[in-house]
Coordinates of C-alpha atoms and ligand atoms in Angstrom, one line a residue:
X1 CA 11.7 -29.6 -7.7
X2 CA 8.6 -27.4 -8.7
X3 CA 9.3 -24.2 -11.0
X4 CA 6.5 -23.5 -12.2
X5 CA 6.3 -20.2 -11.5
X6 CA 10.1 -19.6 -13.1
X7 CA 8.8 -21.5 -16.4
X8 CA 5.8 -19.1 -16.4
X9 CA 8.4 -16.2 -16.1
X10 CA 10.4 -17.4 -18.5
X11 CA 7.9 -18.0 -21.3
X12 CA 6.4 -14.4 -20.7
X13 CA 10.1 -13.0 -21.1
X14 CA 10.9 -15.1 -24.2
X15 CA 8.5 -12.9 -25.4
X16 CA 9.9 -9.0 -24.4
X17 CA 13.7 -10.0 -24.2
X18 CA 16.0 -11.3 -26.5
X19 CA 16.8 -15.6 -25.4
X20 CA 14.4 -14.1 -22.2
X21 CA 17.3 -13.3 -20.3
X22 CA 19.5 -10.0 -19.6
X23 CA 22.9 -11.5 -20.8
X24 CA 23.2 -14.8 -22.5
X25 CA 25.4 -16.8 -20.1
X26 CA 22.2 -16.8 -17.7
X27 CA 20.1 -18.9 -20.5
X28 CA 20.1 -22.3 -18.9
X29 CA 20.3 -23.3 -22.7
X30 CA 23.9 -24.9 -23.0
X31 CA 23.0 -27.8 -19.8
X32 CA 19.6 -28.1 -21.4
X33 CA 18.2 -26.2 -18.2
X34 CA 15.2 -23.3 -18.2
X35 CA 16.9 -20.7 -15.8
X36 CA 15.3 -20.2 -13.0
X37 CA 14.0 -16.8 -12.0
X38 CA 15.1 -15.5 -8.6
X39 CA 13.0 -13.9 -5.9
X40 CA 15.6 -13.0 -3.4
X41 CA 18.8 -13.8 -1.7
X42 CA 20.6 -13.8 1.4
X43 CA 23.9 -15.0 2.4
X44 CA 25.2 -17.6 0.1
X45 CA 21.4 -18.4 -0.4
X46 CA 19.2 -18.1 -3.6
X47 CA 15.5 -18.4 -3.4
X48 CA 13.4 -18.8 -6.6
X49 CA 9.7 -17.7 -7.3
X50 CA 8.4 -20.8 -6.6
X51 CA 10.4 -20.9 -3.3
X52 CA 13.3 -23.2 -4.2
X53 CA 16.4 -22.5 -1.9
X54 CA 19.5 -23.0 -3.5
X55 CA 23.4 -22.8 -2.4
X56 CA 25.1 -20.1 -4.8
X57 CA 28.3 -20.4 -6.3
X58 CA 27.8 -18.2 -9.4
X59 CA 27.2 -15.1 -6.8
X60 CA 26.3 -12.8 -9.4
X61 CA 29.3 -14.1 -11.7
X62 CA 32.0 -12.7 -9.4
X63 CA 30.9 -9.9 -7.4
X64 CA 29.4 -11.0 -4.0
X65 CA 32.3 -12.5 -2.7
X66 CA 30.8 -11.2 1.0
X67 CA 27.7 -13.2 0.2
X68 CA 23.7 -11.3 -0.6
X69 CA 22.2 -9.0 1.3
X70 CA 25.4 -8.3 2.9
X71 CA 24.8 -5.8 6.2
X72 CA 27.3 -3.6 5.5
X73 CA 27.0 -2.9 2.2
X74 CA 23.4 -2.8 2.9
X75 CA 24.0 0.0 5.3
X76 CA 26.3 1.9 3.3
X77 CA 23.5 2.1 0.5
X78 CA 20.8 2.4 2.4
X79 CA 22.2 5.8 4.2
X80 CA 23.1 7.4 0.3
X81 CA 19.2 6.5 -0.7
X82 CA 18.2 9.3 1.8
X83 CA 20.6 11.4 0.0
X84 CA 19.9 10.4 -4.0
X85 CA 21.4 8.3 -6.0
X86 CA 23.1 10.1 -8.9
X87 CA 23.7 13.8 -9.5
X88 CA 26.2 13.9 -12.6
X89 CA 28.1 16.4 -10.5
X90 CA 31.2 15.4 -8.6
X91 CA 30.8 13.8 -4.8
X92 CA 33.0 13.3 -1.8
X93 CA 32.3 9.6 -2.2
X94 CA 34.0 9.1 -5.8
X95 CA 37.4 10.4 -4.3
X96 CA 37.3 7.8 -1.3
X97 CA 36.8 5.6 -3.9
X98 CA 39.6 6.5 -6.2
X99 CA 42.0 6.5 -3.5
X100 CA 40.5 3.2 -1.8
X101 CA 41.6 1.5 -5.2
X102 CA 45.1 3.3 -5.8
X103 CA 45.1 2.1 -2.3
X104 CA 44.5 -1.4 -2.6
X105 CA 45.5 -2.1 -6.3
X106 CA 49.8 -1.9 -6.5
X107 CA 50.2 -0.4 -10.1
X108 CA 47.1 2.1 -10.2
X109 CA 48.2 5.8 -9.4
X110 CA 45.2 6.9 -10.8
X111 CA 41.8 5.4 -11.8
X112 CA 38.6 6.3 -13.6
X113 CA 35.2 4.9 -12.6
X114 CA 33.1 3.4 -15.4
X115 CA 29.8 0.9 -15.3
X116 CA 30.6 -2.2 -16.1
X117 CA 34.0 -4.8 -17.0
X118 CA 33.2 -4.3 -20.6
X119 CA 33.4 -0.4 -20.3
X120 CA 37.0 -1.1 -18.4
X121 CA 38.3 -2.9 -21.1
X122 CA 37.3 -0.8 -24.0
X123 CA 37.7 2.3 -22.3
X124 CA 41.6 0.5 -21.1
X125 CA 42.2 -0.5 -25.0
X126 CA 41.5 2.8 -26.3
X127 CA 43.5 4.4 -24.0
X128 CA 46.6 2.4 -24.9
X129 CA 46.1 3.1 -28.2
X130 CA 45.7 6.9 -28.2
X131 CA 48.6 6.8 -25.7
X132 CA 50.9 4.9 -28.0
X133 CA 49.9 5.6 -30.9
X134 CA 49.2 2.2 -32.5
X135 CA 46.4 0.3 -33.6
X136 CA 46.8 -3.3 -32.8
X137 CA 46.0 -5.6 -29.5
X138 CA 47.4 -9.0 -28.6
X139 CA 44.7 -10.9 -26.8
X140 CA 44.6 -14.4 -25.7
X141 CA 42.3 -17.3 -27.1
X142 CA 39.3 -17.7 -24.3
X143 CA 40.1 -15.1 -22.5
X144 CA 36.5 -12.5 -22.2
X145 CA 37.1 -9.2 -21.7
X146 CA 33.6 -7.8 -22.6
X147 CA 31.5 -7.6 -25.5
X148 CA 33.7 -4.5 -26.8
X149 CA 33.7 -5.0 -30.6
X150 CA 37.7 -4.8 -30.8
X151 CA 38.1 -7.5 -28.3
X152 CA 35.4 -10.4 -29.6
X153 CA 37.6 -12.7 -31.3
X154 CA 37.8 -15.9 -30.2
X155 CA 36.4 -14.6 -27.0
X156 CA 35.6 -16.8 -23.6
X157 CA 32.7 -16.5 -21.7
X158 CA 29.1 -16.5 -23.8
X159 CA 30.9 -17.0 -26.9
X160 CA 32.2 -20.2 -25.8
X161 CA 29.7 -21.5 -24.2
X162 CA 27.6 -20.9 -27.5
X163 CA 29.7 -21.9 -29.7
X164 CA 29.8 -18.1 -31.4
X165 CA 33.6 -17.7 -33.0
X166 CA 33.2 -13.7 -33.6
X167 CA 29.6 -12.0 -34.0
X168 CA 27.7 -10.6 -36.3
X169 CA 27.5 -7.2 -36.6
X170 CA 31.8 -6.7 -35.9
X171 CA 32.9 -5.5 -39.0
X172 CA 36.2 -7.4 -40.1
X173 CA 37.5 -3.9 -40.6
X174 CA 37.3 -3.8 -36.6
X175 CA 39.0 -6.4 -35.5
X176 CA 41.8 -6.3 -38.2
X177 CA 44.1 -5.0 -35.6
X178 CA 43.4 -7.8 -33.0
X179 CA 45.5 -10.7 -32.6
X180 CA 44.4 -13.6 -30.7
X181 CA 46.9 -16.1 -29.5
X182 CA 47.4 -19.2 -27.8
X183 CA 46.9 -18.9 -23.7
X184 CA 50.7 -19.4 -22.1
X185 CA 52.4 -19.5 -25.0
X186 CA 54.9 -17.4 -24.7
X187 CA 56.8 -18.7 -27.6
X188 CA 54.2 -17.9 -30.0
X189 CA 53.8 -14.3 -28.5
X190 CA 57.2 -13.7 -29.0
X191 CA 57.2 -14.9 -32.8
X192 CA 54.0 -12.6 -33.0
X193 CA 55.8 -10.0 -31.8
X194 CA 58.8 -10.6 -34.2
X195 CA 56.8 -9.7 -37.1
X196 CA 54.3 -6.5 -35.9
X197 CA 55.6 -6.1 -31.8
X198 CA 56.3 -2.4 -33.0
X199 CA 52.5 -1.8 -34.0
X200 CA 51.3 -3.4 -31.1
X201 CA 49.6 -0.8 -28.5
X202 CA 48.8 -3.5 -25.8
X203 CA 48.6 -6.8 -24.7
X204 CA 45.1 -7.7 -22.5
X205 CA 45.4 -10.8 -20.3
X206 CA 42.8 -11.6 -18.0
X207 CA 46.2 -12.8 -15.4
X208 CA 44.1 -16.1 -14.0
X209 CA 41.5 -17.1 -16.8
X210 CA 38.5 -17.7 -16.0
X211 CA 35.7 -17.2 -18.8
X212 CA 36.9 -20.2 -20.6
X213 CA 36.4 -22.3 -17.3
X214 CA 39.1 -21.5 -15.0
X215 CA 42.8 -21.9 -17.0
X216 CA 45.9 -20.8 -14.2
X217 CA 49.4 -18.8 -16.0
X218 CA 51.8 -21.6 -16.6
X219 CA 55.2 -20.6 -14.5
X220 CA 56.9 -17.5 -16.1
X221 CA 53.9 -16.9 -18.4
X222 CA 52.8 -13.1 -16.8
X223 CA 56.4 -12.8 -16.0
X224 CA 57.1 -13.1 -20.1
X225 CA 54.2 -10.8 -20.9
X226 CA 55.6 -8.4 -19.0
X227 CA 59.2 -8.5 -20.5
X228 CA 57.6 -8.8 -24.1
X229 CA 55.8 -5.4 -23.5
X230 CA 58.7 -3.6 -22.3
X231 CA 61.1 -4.6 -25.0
X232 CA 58.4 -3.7 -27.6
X233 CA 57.2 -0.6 -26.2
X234 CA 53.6 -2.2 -25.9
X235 CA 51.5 -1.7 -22.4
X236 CA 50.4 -4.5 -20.4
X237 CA 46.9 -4.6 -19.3
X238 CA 45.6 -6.8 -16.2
X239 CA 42.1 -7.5 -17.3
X240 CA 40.9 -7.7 -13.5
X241 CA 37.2 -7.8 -13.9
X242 CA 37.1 -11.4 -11.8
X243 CA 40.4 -11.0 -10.3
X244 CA 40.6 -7.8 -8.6
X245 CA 39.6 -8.3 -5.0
X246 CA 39.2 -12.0 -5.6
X247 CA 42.5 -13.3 -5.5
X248 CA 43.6 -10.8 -2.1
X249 CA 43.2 -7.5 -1.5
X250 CA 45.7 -5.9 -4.6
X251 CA 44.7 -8.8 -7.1
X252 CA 46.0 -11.1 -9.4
X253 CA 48.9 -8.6 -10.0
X254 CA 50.1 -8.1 -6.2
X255 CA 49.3 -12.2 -5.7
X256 CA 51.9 -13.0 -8.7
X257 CA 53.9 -9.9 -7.9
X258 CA 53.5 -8.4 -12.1
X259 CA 53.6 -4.3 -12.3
X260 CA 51.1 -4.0 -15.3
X261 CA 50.4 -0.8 -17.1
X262 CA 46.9 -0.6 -16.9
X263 CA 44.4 -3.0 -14.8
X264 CA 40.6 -3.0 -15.7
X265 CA 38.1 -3.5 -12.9
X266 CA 34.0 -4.4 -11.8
X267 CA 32.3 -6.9 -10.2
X268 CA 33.6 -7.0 -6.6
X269 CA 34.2 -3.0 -6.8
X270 CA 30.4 -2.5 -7.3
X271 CA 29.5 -4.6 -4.2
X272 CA 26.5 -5.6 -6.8
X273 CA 25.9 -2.8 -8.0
X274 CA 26.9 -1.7 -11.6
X275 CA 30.6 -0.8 -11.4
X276 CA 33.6 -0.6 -13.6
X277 CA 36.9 1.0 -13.8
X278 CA 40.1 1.5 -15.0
X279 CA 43.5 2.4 -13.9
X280 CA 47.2 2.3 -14.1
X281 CA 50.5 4.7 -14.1
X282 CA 49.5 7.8 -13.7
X283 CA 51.4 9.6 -17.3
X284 CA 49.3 7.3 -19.3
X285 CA 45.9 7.9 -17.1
X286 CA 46.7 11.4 -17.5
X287 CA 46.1 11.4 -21.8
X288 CA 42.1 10.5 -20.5
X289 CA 39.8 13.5 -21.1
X290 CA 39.5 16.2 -19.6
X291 CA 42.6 15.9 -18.8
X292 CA 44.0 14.5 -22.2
X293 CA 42.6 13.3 -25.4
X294 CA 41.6 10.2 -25.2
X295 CA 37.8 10.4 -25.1
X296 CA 35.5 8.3 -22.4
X297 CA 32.5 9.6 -20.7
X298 CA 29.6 7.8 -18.4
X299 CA 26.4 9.2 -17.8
X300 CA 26.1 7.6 -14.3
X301 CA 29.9 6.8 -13.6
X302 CA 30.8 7.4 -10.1
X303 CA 27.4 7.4 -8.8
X304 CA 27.1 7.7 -5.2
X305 CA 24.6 4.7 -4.8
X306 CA 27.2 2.4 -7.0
X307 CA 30.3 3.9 -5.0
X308 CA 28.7 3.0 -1.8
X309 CA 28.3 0.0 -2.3
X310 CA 31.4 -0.9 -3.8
X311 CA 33.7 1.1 -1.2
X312 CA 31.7 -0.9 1.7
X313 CA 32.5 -4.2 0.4
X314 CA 36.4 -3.1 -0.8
X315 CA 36.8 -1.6 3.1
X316 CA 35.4 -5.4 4.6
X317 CA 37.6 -7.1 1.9
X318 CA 40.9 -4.8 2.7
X319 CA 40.6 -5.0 7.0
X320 CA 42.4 -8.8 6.9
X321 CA 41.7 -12.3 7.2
X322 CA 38.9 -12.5 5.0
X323 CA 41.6 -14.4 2.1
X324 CA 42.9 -17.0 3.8
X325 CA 39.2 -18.2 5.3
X326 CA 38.0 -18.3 1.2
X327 CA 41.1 -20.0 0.2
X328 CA 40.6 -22.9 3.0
X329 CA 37.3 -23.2 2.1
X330 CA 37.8 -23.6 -1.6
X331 CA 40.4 -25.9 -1.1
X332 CA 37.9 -28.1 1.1
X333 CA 35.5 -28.2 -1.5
X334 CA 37.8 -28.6 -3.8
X335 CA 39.2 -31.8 -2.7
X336 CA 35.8 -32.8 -1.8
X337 CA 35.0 -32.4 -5.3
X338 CA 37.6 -34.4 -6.6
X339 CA 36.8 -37.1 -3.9
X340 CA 33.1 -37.2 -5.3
X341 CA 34.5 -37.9 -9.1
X342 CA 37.2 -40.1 -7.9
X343 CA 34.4 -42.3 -6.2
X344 CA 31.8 -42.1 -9.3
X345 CA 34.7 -42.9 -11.1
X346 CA 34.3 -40.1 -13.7
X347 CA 37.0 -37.4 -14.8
X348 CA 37.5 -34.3 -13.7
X349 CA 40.2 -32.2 -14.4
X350 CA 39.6 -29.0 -11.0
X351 CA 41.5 -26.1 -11.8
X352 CA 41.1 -23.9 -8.7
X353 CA 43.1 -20.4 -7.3
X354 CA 42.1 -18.6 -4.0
X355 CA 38.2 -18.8 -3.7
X356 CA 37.8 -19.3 -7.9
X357 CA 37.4 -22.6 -9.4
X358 CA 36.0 -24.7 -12.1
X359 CA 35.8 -28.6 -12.7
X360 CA 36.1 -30.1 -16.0
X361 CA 35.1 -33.0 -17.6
X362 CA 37.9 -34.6 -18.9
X363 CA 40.9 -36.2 -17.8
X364 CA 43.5 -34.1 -19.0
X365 CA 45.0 -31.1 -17.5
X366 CA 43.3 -27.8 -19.3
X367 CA 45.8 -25.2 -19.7
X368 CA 44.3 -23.4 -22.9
X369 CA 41.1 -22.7 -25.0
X370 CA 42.3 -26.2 -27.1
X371 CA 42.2 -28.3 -23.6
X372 CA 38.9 -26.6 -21.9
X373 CA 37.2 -27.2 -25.5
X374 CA 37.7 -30.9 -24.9
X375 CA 35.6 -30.9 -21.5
X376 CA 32.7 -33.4 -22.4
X377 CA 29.9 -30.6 -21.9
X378 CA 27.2 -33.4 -22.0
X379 CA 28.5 -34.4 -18.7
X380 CA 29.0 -31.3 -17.0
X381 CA 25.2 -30.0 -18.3
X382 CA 24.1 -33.3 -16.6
X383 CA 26.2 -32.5 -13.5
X384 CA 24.7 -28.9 -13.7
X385 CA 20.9 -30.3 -13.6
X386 CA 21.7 -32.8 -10.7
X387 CA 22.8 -30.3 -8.3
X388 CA 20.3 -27.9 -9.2
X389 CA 17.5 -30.7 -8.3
X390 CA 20.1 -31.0 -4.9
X391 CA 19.9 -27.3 -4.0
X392 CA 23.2 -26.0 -5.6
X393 CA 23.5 -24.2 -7.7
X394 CA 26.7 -24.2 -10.0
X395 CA 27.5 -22.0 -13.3
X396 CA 24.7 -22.8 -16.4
X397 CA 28.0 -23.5 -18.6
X398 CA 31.3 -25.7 -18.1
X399 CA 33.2 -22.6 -19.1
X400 CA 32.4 -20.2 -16.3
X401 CA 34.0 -20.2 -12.8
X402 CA 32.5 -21.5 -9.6
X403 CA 33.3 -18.9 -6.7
X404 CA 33.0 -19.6 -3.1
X405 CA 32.5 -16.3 -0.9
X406 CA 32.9 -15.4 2.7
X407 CA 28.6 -16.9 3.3
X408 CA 30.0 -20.5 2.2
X409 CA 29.3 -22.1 5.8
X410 CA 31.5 -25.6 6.5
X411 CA 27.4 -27.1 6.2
X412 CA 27.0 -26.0 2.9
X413 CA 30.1 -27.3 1.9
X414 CA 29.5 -30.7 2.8
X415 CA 25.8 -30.4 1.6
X416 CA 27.7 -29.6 -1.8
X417 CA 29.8 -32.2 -1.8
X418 CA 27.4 -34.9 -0.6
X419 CA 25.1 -33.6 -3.4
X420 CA 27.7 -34.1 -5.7
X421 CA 29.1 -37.5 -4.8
X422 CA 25.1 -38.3 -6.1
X423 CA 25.0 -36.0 -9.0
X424 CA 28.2 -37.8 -10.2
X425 CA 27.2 -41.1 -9.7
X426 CA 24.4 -40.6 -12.2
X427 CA 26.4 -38.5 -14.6
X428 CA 28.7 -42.0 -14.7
X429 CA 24.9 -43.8 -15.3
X430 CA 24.1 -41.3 -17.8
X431 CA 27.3 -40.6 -19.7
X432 CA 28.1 -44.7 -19.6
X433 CA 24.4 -45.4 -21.5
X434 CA 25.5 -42.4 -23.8
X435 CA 22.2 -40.3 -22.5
Ligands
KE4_1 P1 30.8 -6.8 -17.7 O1 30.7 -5.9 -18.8 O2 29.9 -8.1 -17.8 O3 30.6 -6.2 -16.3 O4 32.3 -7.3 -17.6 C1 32.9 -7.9 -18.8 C2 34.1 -8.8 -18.4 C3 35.3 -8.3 -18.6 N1 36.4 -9.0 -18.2 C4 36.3 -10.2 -17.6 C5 37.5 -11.0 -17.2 C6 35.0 -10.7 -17.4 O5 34.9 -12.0 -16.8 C7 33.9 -10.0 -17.7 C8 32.5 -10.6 -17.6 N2 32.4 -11.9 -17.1 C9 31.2 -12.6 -17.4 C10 31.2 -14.0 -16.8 N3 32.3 -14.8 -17.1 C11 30.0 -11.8 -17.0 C12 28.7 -12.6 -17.0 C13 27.8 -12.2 -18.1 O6 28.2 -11.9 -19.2 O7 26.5 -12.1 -17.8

């Protein structure tokens, strides 16, 4: 395929951006891949600047789960335009919203919009701790919860695919009060817990993993955390930022029936555009300024432009049916998938929940940061180029999620998984002659 035009684009923003690209995981740099620079989309179609067509399964990382250019979310923004876009002064359409979500979402009572997953998360953290009282947060190895200074340690996401353990620029000062444990060990928590449980504030779980690859609870898992935090006095937060609206209409918490304290929001809310939130019983939500103490503030949260977009989708999402057509059609691929490896004869480990998924390269089951970290990458950047040259387009790292979305037509299905039964076979070439 020619992308000439893209590697034109890509050497003039080398040159004004940092790594030329808006957020690192888009850098094509961990499969050995120049990313390609997108002219416009439709459906569950990508079309570069050279003209390339290409199936998406990275849909904006999460959020178009209705497919591009959707017409109804469309509509909805196009008929704010004519009205503005942002005011900084309350509107009709931010209360909708708020109710849509203590609507949909089974533990939120009351919610507060912010711009992004990463706002959520700190916003979520801080709240717990000015609510509790105390300083320190139990996260889980892999797990991404934004690039929140508290939360990067031994994050998922970028930082894995990279290679980064922490960052620079994190003072150690910061995250002395984060603890960062084993994924579905429950039997570590509790020891953790043992020694400091009564300075925790909050454990953050993101309740189906999916920034070190895609890593499901182990049985009783969410059902421990939640125990844990009661006995301790420590909230639970539901980092929801790929979940929410992904796994059914009231999330990973309603599909594995856990109350959590707090649940942190984006992608899917925003319909595309920028979008965060966060949420939860109403006496903590209630210590958040003005109301409370706990400070958080957003020059452009709630915008009408943002909230129509998001309420559109969250209305198509919440009239029915929509769930069960993604989870068939995951599960297709899915198995198609595994067919394709099965007949290259090379391993792949396909953890998959709802319309979410990810395929790793190795033969063991990957249940933790430790397991996904032994996924040959080599292979999977090889498998990433292939299907790129084949029209589909798959995550730029073996450590995000593939996500199939209500435009995944049964053709583009089987054109993905004829395009990989050929991708594979050369990964077996390649990977065999060590390349
Ligand atoms: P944002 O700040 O990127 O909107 O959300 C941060 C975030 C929080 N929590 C979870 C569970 C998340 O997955 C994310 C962001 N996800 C990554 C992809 N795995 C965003 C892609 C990117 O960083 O460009």
């Amino acid at each position: 395929m020619k992308r000439s035009v893209s590697k034109r684009l890509y050497e003039e923003a080398c040159k004004v951006i940092p790594g030329g690209v808006n957020s690192p995981v888009r850098s094509g740099k961990a499969v050995g891949f120049e990313p390609l620079f997108i002219k416009k989309a439709a459906g569950c179609r990508i079309t570069d600047e050279d003209g390339n067509v290409y199936i998406d399964y990275v849909g904006s990382w999460g959020p178009l789960i209705l497919g591009h250019s959707n017409p109804e979310v469309q509509e909805e923004i196009a008929k704010v335009l004519d009205r503005g876009t942002s005011y900084g002064i309350p509107t009709r359409i931010e209360v909708e919203m708020a109710g849509k979500v203590v609507e949909m979402v089974p533990s939120i009572e009351m919610v507060r919009m912010v711009n992004s997953g990463t706002e959520a998360a700190m916003s979520a953290i801080r709240l717990a701790r000015g609510y509790t009282g105390r300083k320190k947060i139990i996260k889980f190895n892999g797990c991404y919860h934004g690039h929140g200074d508290s939360l990067l340690v031994k994050s998922g996401s970028g930082l894995m695919t990279f290679g980064i353990p922490g960052t620079p620029g994190v003072p150690e000062e910061i995250v002395a009060h984060t603890i960062s444990l084993p994924y579905n060990d429950l039997p570590g928590l509790r020891q953790a817990m043992e020694e400091v449980g009564r300075e925790v504030a909050a454990i953050i779980v993101e309740p189906v993993a999916a920034n070190m690859g895609v890593v499901l609870p182990a049985q009783g898992f969410l059902e421990g955390l939640r125990c844990i935090c009661s006995e301790y006095g420590a909230l639970l937060i539901f980092d929801e930022v790929i979940t929410g609206f992904r796994l059914g209409p009231g999330g990973a918490q309603h599909y594995f029936g856990i109350t959590p304290d707090l649940t942190c929001l984006g992608k899917i809310i925003g319909g595309g555009l920028p979008v965060g939130a966060y949420g939860g019983r109403k006496d903590i939500m209630e210590h958040v300024a003005p109301a409370g103490n706990v400070y958080q503030a957003g020059t452009l949260s709630g915008n009408p432009l943002a909230m129509s977009a998001g309420l559109a989708m969250l209305k198509a999402l919440d009239r029915g049916g929509i769930y069960e057509q993604l989870e068939k059609k995951n599960d297709y691929l899915c198995s198609g998938l595994e067919q394709a490896a099965a007949s290259a004869g090379v391993a792949v480990t396909l953890n998959r929940i709802a319309s979410l998924g990810c395929g790793f390269f190795t033969p063991d089951p990957v249940t933790d940061l430790e397991s996904a970290a032994k996924a040959d990458t080599k292979a999977y950047a090889v498998f990433f180029r292939e299907m790129v040259d084949r029209g589909v387009y798959f995550a730029p790292s073996q450590f995000e999620a593939f996500f199939v979305g209500a435009a995944h037509e049964q053709e583009d299905l089987d054109v993905t998984i004829q395009a990989a039964y050929d991708a594979l076979k050369v990964v077996k070439q390649k990977c065999e002659c060590g390349l």
